Phi, psi and omega in degrees: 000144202243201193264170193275174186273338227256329188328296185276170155311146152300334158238162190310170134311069193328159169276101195135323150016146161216180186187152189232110174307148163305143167307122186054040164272006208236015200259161205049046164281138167231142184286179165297142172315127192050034149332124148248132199238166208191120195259053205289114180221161177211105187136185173221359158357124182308316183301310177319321198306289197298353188256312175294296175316319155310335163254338156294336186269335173289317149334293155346274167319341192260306194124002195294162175243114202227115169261141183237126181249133184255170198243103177251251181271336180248076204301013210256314172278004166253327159340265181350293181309302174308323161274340170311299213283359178051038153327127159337332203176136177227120184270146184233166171216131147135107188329322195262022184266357230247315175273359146259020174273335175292342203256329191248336174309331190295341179277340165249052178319295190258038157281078224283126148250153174239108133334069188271142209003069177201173161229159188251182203278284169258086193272153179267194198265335236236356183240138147264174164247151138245112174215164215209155185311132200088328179217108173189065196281127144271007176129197195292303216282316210248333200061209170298169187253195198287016189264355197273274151039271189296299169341286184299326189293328184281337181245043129269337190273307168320285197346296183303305178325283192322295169302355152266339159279358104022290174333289191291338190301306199281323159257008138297003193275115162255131221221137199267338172264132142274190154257261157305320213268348177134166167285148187254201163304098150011159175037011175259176190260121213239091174267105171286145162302146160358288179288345181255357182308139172245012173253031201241122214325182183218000000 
């Protein structure tokens, strides 16, 4: 069974591209009977950890034949080991797979990847991604992707918030001083800026 039509986009996907499915467009979704999957993993991260387990048991649930290979300091022969077995689709979990995975998909076009909470920098046509806030690593160079990002801008944006809810308190606040800008009147209504606030969150 396949995804809902909404799942994808109305046009293809350009390359490097990204998209965020409708919500519960993916639900009855089922792979082909016996999928064969290949399970690339590396690290002892919790997030590898919860990611292999979340595809073994989905596998389970499918029916898929998801065979696993792990990754030891040198990640490059089990990549290899791993396109050897010709899988339908080789899932990978795990930050330090993301940059020697960039190096070798591009030699294998016609090796289908699944990326799980990564990206690859320059992804080929032949890699997908799936990553989410928190987990979305592009490499050594690049780091997190933009949710980690968005992540800090939201908790900059609290920051303000808090600090506009302040607001009535700071003016009420009357200062015989001025601040930065020079001295004022006795009795005028004194609003620090951000940087000169001395309630102001961290």
């Amino acid at each position: 069974m396949a995804a809902d039509a909404d799942f994808l986009p109305p046009t293809p996907l350009a390359p490097a591209a990204t998209m965020t499915p409708s919500p519960g467009s993916w639900v009855g979704a089922r792979p082909a009977a016996r999928l064969r999957v290949v399970l690339l993993t590396m690290g002892d991260e919790a997030a590898t950890v919860t990611m292999t387990d979340a595809v073994r048991a989905w596998a389970r649930e499918v029916g898929a034949d998801l065979r696993e290979v792990r990754a030891g300091n040198d990640p490059i022969p089990a990549i290899t080991q791993a396109i050897d077995m010709h899988a339908d689709v080789v899932m990978s979990a795990g930050d330090a797979l993301v940059d020697p995975l960039a190096i070798v998909t591009a030699s294998h076009l016609d090796q289908p990847f699944l990326v799980l909470g990564g990206e690859l920098a320059e992804p080929t046509q032949n890699v997908l991604a799936v990553d989410w806030a928190g987990a979305g690593f592009r490499g050594e160079d690049l780091g997190q992707a933009a949710h980690r990002r968005g992540r800090r801008a939201a908790q900059r944006a609290e920051r303000r918030r808090r600090l506009d809810s302040l607001t009535p308190s700071l003016r009420r606040w009357r200062s015989p001083r001025g601040g930065a800008g020079g001295p004022t009147s006795p009795g005028c209504a004194v609003r620090p800026t951000p940087a000169q606030s001395p309630t102001r969150p961290r």
